[in-house]
JSON list of C-alpha atoms in Angstrom, two decimals:
[
{"chain": "A", "resi": 563, "resn": "UNK", "atom": "CA", "xyz": [0.00, 0.00, 0.00]},
{"chain": "A", "resi": 564, "resn": "UNK", "atom": "CA", "xyz": [2.89, 2.41, 0.61]},
{"chain": "A", "resi": 565, "resn": "UNK", "atom": "CA", "xyz": [4.43, 1.80, -2.82]},
{"chain": "A", "resi": 566, "resn": "UNK", "atom": "CA", "xyz": [4.44, 4.62, -5.30]},
{"chain": "A", "resi": 567, "resn": "UNK", "atom": "CA", "xyz": [2.37, 4.35, -8.45]},
{"chain": "A", "resi": 568, "resn": "UNK", "atom": "CA", "xyz": [4.41, 2.50, -11.12]},
{"chain": "A", "resi": 569, "resn": "UNK", "atom": "CA", "xyz": [7.51, 2.49, -8.91]},
{"chain": "A", "resi": 570, "resn": "UNK", "atom": "CA", "xyz": [7.15, -0.94, -7.37]},
{"chain": "A", "resi": 571, "resn": "UNK", "atom": "CA", "xyz": [8.30, -4.46, -8.08]},
{"chain": "A", "resi": 572, "resn": "UNK", "atom": "CA", "xyz": [4.87, -5.64, -9.31]},
{"chain": "A", "resi": 573, "resn": "UNK", "atom": "CA", "xyz": [4.71, -3.00, -12.05]},
{"chain": "A", "resi": 574, "resn": "UNK", "atom": "CA", "xyz": [8.38, -3.30, -13.02]},
{"chain": "A", "resi": 575, "resn": "UNK", "atom": "CA", "xyz": [8.11, -7.09, -13.39]},
{"chain": "A", "resi": 576, "resn": "UNK", "atom": "CA", "xyz": [4.98, -6.84, -15.54]},
{"chain": "A", "resi": 577, "resn": "UNK", "atom": "CA", "xyz": [6.44, -4.03, -17.67]},
{"chain": "A", "resi": 578, "resn": "UNK", "atom": "CA", "xyz": [9.68, -5.96, -18.24]},
{"chain": "A", "resi": 579, "resn": "UNK", "atom": "CA", "xyz": [7.62, -8.96, -19.34]},
{"chain": "A", "resi": 580, "resn": "UNK", "atom": "CA", "xyz": [5.66, -6.84, -21.83]},
{"chain": "A", "resi": 581, "resn": "UNK", "atom": "CA", "xyz": [8.90, -5.28, -23.12]},
{"chain": "A", "resi": 582, "resn": "UNK", "atom": "CA", "xyz": [10.46, -8.74, -23.54]},
{"chain": "A", "resi": 583, "resn": "UNK", "atom": "CA", "xyz": [7.41, -9.82, -25.49]},
{"chain": "A", "resi": 584, "resn": "UNK", "atom": "CA", "xyz": [7.76, -6.75, -27.72]},
{"chain": "A", "resi": 585, "resn": "UNK", "atom": "CA", "xyz": [11.46, -7.55, -28.30]},
{"chain": "A", "resi": 586, "resn": "UNK", "atom": "CA", "xyz": [10.52, -11.09, -29.28]},
{"chain": "A", "resi": 587, "resn": "UNK", "atom": "CA", "xyz": [7.84, -9.72, -31.60]},
{"chain": "A", "resi": 588, "resn": "UNK", "atom": "CA", "xyz": [10.41, -7.52, -33.32]},
{"chain": "A", "resi": 589, "resn": "UNK", "atom": "CA", "xyz": [12.90, -10.37, -33.69]},
{"chain": "A", "resi": 590, "resn": "UNK", "atom": "CA", "xyz": [10.41, -13.02, -34.81]},
{"chain": "A", "resi": 591, "resn": "UNK", "atom": "CA", "xyz": [8.55, -10.55, -37.03]},
{"chain": "A", "resi": 592, "resn": "UNK", "atom": "CA", "xyz": [11.57, -10.28, -39.34]},
{"chain": "A", "resi": 593, "resn": "UNK", "atom": "CA", "xyz": [11.35, -13.94, -40.30]},
{"chain": "A", "resi": 594, "resn": "UNK", "atom": "CA", "xyz": [7.63, -14.60, -39.83]},
{"chain": "A", "resi": 595, "resn": "UNK", "atom": "CA", "xyz": [5.54, -11.41, -40.15]},
{"chain": "A", "resi": 596, "resn": "UNK", "atom": "CA", "xyz": [2.23, -13.09, -39.24]},
{"chain": "A", "resi": 597, "resn": "UNK", "atom": "CA", "xyz": [3.61, -14.52, -36.01]},
{"chain": "A", "resi": 598, "resn": "UNK", "atom": "CA", "xyz": [5.38, -11.24, -35.25]},
{"chain": "A", "resi": 599, "resn": "UNK", "atom": "CA", "xyz": [2.11, -9.34, -35.66]},
{"chain": "A", "resi": 600, "resn": "UNK", "atom": "CA", "xyz": [0.40, -11.66, -33.16]},
{"chain": "A", "resi": 601, "resn": "UNK", "atom": "CA", "xyz": [3.21, -11.15, -30.68]},
{"chain": "A", "resi": 602, "resn": "UNK", "atom": "CA", "xyz": [2.98, -7.37, -31.12]},
{"chain": "A", "resi": 603, "resn": "UNK", "atom": "CA", "xyz": [-0.75, -7.55, -30.36]},
{"chain": "A", "resi": 604, "resn": "UNK", "atom": "CA", "xyz": [0.03, -9.58, -27.24]},
{"chain": "A", "resi": 605, "resn": "UNK", "atom": "CA", "xyz": [2.73, -7.09, -26.17]},
{"chain": "A", "resi": 606, "resn": "UNK", "atom": "CA", "xyz": [0.43, -4.08, -26.65]},
{"chain": "A", "resi": 607, "resn": "UNK", "atom": "CA", "xyz": [-2.39, -5.81, -24.77]},
{"chain": "A", "resi": 608, "resn": "UNK", "atom": "CA", "xyz": [0.01, -6.95, -22.05]},
{"chain": "A", "resi": 609, "resn": "UNK", "atom": "CA", "xyz": [1.34, -3.46, -21.49]},
{"chain": "A", "resi": 610, "resn": "UNK", "atom": "CA", "xyz": [-2.21, -2.08, -21.39]},
{"chain": "A", "resi": 611, "resn": "UNK", "atom": "CA", "xyz": [-3.16, -4.71, -18.82]},
{"chain": "A", "resi": 612, "resn": "UNK", "atom": "CA", "xyz": [-0.06, -3.84, -16.81]},
{"chain": "A", "resi": 613, "resn": "UNK", "atom": "CA", "xyz": [-0.91, -0.14, -16.79]},
{"chain": "A", "resi": 614, "resn": "UNK", "atom": "CA", "xyz": [-4.54, -0.83, -15.94]},
{"chain": "A", "resi": 615, "resn": "UNK", "atom": "CA", "xyz": [-3.75, -3.29, -13.15]},
{"chain": "A", "resi": 616, "resn": "UNK", "atom": "CA", "xyz": [-1.25, -0.91, -11.59]},
{"chain": "A", "resi": 617, "resn": "UNK", "atom": "CA", "xyz": [-3.68, 2.00, -11.61]},
{"chain": "A", "resi": 618, "resn": "UNK", "atom": "CA", "xyz": [-6.55, -0.11, -10.29]},
{"chain": "A", "resi": 619, "resn": "UNK", "atom": "CA", "xyz": [-4.58, -1.87, -7.56]},
{"chain": "A", "resi": 620, "resn": "UNK", "atom": "CA", "xyz": [-2.88, 1.33, -6.42]},
{"chain": "A", "resi": 621, "resn": "UNK", "atom": "CA", "xyz": [-6.18, 3.12, -5.83]},
{"chain": "A", "resi": 622, "resn": "UNK", "atom": "CA", "xyz": [-8.20, 0.11, -4.64]},
{"chain": "A", "resi": 623, "resn": "UNK", "atom": "CA", "xyz": [-6.39, 0.23, -1.32]},
{"chain": "A", "resi": 624, "resn": "UNK", "atom": "CA", "xyz": [-8.91, 0.33, 1.51]},
{"chain": "A", "resi": 625, "resn": "UNK", "atom": "CA", "xyz": [-7.90, 2.61, 4.32]},
{"chain": "A", "resi": 626, "resn": "UNK", "atom": "CA", "xyz": [-9.64, 3.68, 7.50]},
{"chain": "A", "resi": 627, "resn": "UNK", "atom": "CA", "xyz": [-10.38, 7.15, 6.10]},
{"chain": "A", "resi": 628, "resn": "UNK", "atom": "CA", "xyz": [-12.51, 5.87, 3.21]},
{"chain": "A", "resi": 629, "resn": "UNK", "atom": "CA", "xyz": [-15.25, 3.33, 2.80]},
{"chain": "A", "resi": 630, "resn": "UNK", "atom": "CA", "xyz": [-14.88, 0.20, 0.71]},
{"chain": "A", "resi": 631, "resn": "UNK", "atom": "CA", "xyz": [-17.31, 1.58, -1.89]},
{"chain": "A", "resi": 632, "resn": "UNK", "atom": "CA", "xyz": [-15.29, 4.81, -2.15]},
{"chain": "A", "resi": 633, "resn": "UNK", "atom": "CA", "xyz": [-12.06, 2.83, -2.69]},
{"chain": "A", "resi": 634, "resn": "UNK", "atom": "CA", "xyz": [-13.73, 0.77, -5.45]},
{"chain": "A", "resi": 635, "resn": "UNK", "atom": "CA", "xyz": [-15.08, 3.86, -7.22]},
{"chain": "A", "resi": 636, "resn": "UNK", "atom": "CA", "xyz": [-11.66, 5.52, -6.97]},
{"chain": "A", "resi": 637, "resn": "UNK", "atom": "CA", "xyz": [-10.01, 2.42, -8.46]},
{"chain": "A", "resi": 638, "resn": "UNK", "atom": "CA", "xyz": [-12.52, 2.25, -11.34]},
{"chain": "A", "resi": 639, "resn": "UNK", "atom": "CA", "xyz": [-11.90, 5.91, -12.13]},
{"chain": "A", "resi": 640, "resn": "UNK", "atom": "CA", "xyz": [-8.12, 5.41, -12.05]},
{"chain": "A", "resi": 641, "resn": "UNK", "atom": "CA", "xyz": [-8.46, 2.47, -14.45]},
{"chain": "A", "resi": 642, "resn": "UNK", "atom": "CA", "xyz": [-10.51, 4.55, -16.90]},
{"chain": "A", "resi": 643, "resn": "UNK", "atom": "CA", "xyz": [-8.01, 7.40, -16.78]},
{"chain": "A", "resi": 644, "resn": "UNK", "atom": "CA", "xyz": [-5.00, 5.09, -17.21]},
{"chain": "A", "resi": 645, "resn": "UNK", "atom": "CA", "xyz": [-6.53, 3.26, -20.17]},
{"chain": "A", "resi": 646, "resn": "UNK", "atom": "CA", "xyz": [-7.62, 6.55, -21.79]},
{"chain": "A", "resi": 647, "resn": "UNK", "atom": "CA", "xyz": [-4.07, 7.89, -21.52]},
{"chain": "A", "resi": 648, "resn": "UNK", "atom": "CA", "xyz": [-2.66, 4.63, -22.94]},
{"chain": "A", "resi": 649, "resn": "UNK", "atom": "CA", "xyz": [-5.17, 4.80, -25.82]},
{"chain": "A", "resi": 650, "resn": "UNK", "atom": "CA", "xyz": [-4.10, 8.38, -26.56]},
{"chain": "A", "resi": 651, "resn": "UNK", "atom": "CA", "xyz": [-0.44, 7.29, -26.60]},
{"chain": "A", "resi": 652, "resn": "UNK", "atom": "CA", "xyz": [-1.26, 4.41, -28.97]},
{"chain": "A", "resi": 653, "resn": "UNK", "atom": "CA", "xyz": [-3.10, 6.81, -31.29]},
{"chain": "A", "resi": 654, "resn": "UNK", "atom": "CA", "xyz": [-0.26, 9.34, -31.21]},
{"chain": "A", "resi": 655, "resn": "UNK", "atom": "CA", "xyz": [2.40, 6.73, -31.93]},
{"chain": "A", "resi": 656, "resn": "UNK", "atom": "CA", "xyz": [0.20, 5.17, -34.59]},
{"chain": "A", "resi": 657, "resn": "UNK", "atom": "CA", "xyz": [-0.13, 8.48, -36.45]},
{"chain": "A", "resi": 658, "resn": "UNK", "atom": "CA", "xyz": [3.50, 9.49, -35.93]},
{"chain": "A", "resi": 659, "resn": "UNK", "atom": "CA", "xyz": [4.90, 6.16, -37.14]},
{"chain": "A", "resi": 660, "resn": "UNK", "atom": "CA", "xyz": [2.19, 5.42, -39.70]},
{"chain": "A", "resi": 661, "resn": "UNK", "atom": "CA", "xyz": [1.05, 2.17, -38.06]},
{"chain": "A", "resi": 662, "resn": "UNK", "atom": "CA", "xyz": [-2.63, 1.53, -38.61]},
{"chain": "A", "resi": 663, "resn": "UNK", "atom": "CA", "xyz": [-2.68, -1.36, -36.12]},
{"chain": "A", "resi": 664, "resn": "UNK", "atom": "CA", "xyz": [-1.66, 0.96, -33.28]},
{"chain": "A", "resi": 665, "resn": "UNK", "atom": "CA", "xyz": [-4.28, 3.50, -34.28]},
{"chain": "A", "resi": 666, "resn": "UNK", "atom": "CA", "xyz": [-7.00, 0.84, -34.31]},
{"chain": "A", "resi": 667, "resn": "UNK", "atom": "CA", "xyz": [-5.81, -0.50, -30.96]},
{"chain": "A", "resi": 668, "resn": "UNK", "atom": "CA", "xyz": [-6.06, 3.00, -29.50]},
{"chain": "A", "resi": 669, "resn": "UNK", "atom": "CA", "xyz": [-9.55, 3.50, -30.91]},
{"chain": "A", "resi": 670, "resn": "UNK", "atom": "CA", "xyz": [-10.66, 0.10, -29.65]},
{"chain": "A", "resi": 671, "resn": "UNK", "atom": "CA", "xyz": [-9.35, 0.84, -26.18]},
{"chain": "A", "resi": 672, "resn": "UNK", "atom": "CA", "xyz": [-11.10, 4.24, -26.17]},
{"chain": "A", "resi": 673, "resn": "UNK", "atom": "CA", "xyz": [-14.34, 2.47, -27.09]},
{"chain": "A", "resi": 674, "resn": "UNK", "atom": "CA", "xyz": [-13.83, -0.04, -24.29]},
{"chain": "A", "resi": 675, "resn": "UNK", "atom": "CA", "xyz": [-13.23, 2.79, -21.82]},
{"chain": "A", "resi": 676, "resn": "UNK", "atom": "CA", "xyz": [-16.39, 4.57, -22.99]},
{"chain": "A", "resi": 677, "resn": "UNK", "atom": "CA", "xyz": [-18.47, 1.41, -22.47]},
{"chain": "A", "resi": 678, "resn": "UNK", "atom": "CA", "xyz": [-16.86, 0.83, -19.05]},
{"chain": "A", "resi": 679, "resn": "UNK", "atom": "CA", "xyz": [-17.49, 4.43, -18.08]},
{"chain": "A", "resi": 680, "resn": "UNK", "atom": "CA", "xyz": [-21.15, 4.26, -18.99]},
{"chain": "A", "resi": 681, "resn": "UNK", "atom": "CA", "xyz": [-21.91, 0.79, -17.61]},
{"chain": "A", "resi": 682, "resn": "UNK", "atom": "CA", "xyz": [-19.66, 0.47, -14.55]},
{"chain": "A", "resi": 683, "resn": "UNK", "atom": "CA", "xyz": [-18.32, 3.85, -13.45]},
{"chain": "A", "resi": 684, "resn": "UNK", "atom": "CA", "xyz": [-21.72, 5.58, -13.60]},
{"chain": "A", "resi": 685, "resn": "UNK", "atom": "CA", "xyz": [-23.79, 2.68, -12.25]},
{"chain": "A", "resi": 686, "resn": "UNK", "atom": "CA", "xyz": [-24.44, 4.32, -8.89]},
{"chain": "A", "resi": 687, "resn": "UNK", "atom": "CA", "xyz": [-24.44, 7.93, -10.04]},
{"chain": "A", "resi": 688, "resn": "UNK", "atom": "CA", "xyz": [-27.56, 10.12, -9.94]},
{"chain": "A", "resi": 689, "resn": "UNK", "atom": "CA", "xyz": [-29.59, 10.28, -13.14]},
{"chain": "A", "resi": 690, "resn": "UNK", "atom": "CA", "xyz": [-28.57, 13.86, -13.96]},
{"chain": "A", "resi": 691, "resn": "UNK", "atom": "CA", "xyz": [-24.87, 12.89, -13.90]},
{"chain": "A", "resi": 692, "resn": "UNK", "atom": "CA", "xyz": [-25.55, 9.87, -16.10]},
{"chain": "A", "resi": 693, "resn": "UNK", "atom": "CA", "xyz": [-27.41, 11.95, -18.68]},
{"chain": "A", "resi": 694, "resn": "UNK", "atom": "CA", "xyz": [-24.66, 14.57, -18.69]},
{"chain": "A", "resi": 695, "resn": "UNK", "atom": "CA", "xyz": [-21.99, 11.87, -18.98]},
{"chain": "A", "resi": 696, "resn": "UNK", "atom": "CA", "xyz": [-23.78, 10.25, -21.93]},
{"chain": "A", "resi": 697, "resn": "UNK", "atom": "CA", "xyz": [-23.87, 13.62, -23.70]},
{"chain": "A", "resi": 698, "resn": "UNK", "atom": "CA", "xyz": [-20.20, 14.36, -23.00]},
{"chain": "A", "resi": 699, "resn": "UNK", "atom": "CA", "xyz": [-18.99, 10.87, -23.98]},
{"chain": "A", "resi": 700, "resn": "UNK", "atom": "CA", "xyz": [-21.11, 11.00, -27.15]},
{"chain": "A", "resi": 701, "resn": "UNK", "atom": "CA", "xyz": [-19.69, 14.39, -28.12]},
{"chain": "A", "resi": 702, "resn": "UNK", "atom": "CA", "xyz": [-16.14, 13.18, -27.40]},
{"chain": "A", "resi": 703, "resn": "UNK", "atom": "CA", "xyz": [-16.65, 10.06, -29.52]},
{"chain": "A", "resi": 704, "resn": "UNK", "atom": "CA", "xyz": [-17.89, 12.18, -32.43]},
{"chain": "A", "resi": 705, "resn": "UNK", "atom": "CA", "xyz": [-14.92, 14.55, -32.04]},
{"chain": "A", "resi": 706, "resn": "UNK", "atom": "CA", "xyz": [-12.41, 11.67, -31.89]},
{"chain": "A", "resi": 707, "resn": "UNK", "atom": "CA", "xyz": [-13.99, 10.04, -34.93]},
{"chain": "A", "resi": 708, "resn": "UNK", "atom": "CA", "xyz": [-13.86, 13.28, -36.91]},
{"chain": "A", "resi": 709, "resn": "UNK", "atom": "CA", "xyz": [-10.24, 14.00, -35.93]},
{"chain": "A", "resi": 710, "resn": "UNK", "atom": "CA", "xyz": [-9.21, 10.42, -36.62]},
{"chain": "A", "resi": 711, "resn": "UNK", "atom": "CA", "xyz": [-10.60, 10.40, -40.13]},
{"chain": "A", "resi": 712, "resn": "UNK", "atom": "CA", "xyz": [-9.06, 13.77, -40.96]},
{"chain": "A", "resi": 713, "resn": "UNK", "atom": "CA", "xyz": [-5.65, 12.66, -39.68]},
{"chain": "A", "resi": 714, "resn": "UNK", "atom": "CA", "xyz": [-5.90, 9.26, -41.37]},
{"chain": "A", "resi": 715, "resn": "UNK", "atom": "CA", "xyz": [-6.50, 10.91, -44.74]},
{"chain": "A", "resi": 716, "resn": "UNK", "atom": "CA", "xyz": [-3.32, 12.96, -44.25]},
{"chain": "A", "resi": 717, "resn": "UNK", "atom": "CA", "xyz": [-1.33, 9.88, -43.22]},
{"chain": "A", "resi": 718, "resn": "UNK", "atom": "CA", "xyz": [-1.86, 8.33, -46.63]},
{"chain": "A", "resi": 719, "resn": "UNK", "atom": "CA", "xyz": [-2.93, 4.82, -47.65]},
{"chain": "A", "resi": 720, "resn": "UNK", "atom": "CA", "xyz": [-2.86, 2.13, -44.94]},
{"chain": "A", "resi": 721, "resn": "UNK", "atom": "CA", "xyz": [0.04, -0.27, -44.84]},
{"chain": "A", "resi": 722, "resn": "UNK", "atom": "CA", "xyz": [-0.48, -3.85, -45.92]}
]
């Protein structure tokens, strides 16, 4: 419980595992592109799971100052924020490097976060907050979709 966020043995071990998987994907992908692509997908998903687990477990700590429900809500919010940031990084790298797979992974993760936000994070919220959240998430999804398609047209044709 006293460990700093992302500066603990649990996170370092999981991150090193995801990095090793990415290194294997790069090495194997030279000889067998299909197998390398699958390993890259596993590495990206593994690193996302590592980031999500670290954020969730760090904030799920129950202490005497907060109730168990408050700790759970705090952990769910931290998970949504961590995955949203990771999705933004995947999108940015995908556009900067011209990798469509990374862009699609980022969009997919943003969609997953939106569904989680609406079904889990807002489950106990008052109706007015839920309505407002639906409007905000809907507007954000439209804005992300518009920006994505404009940027994708500038990036050129997708790679094979």
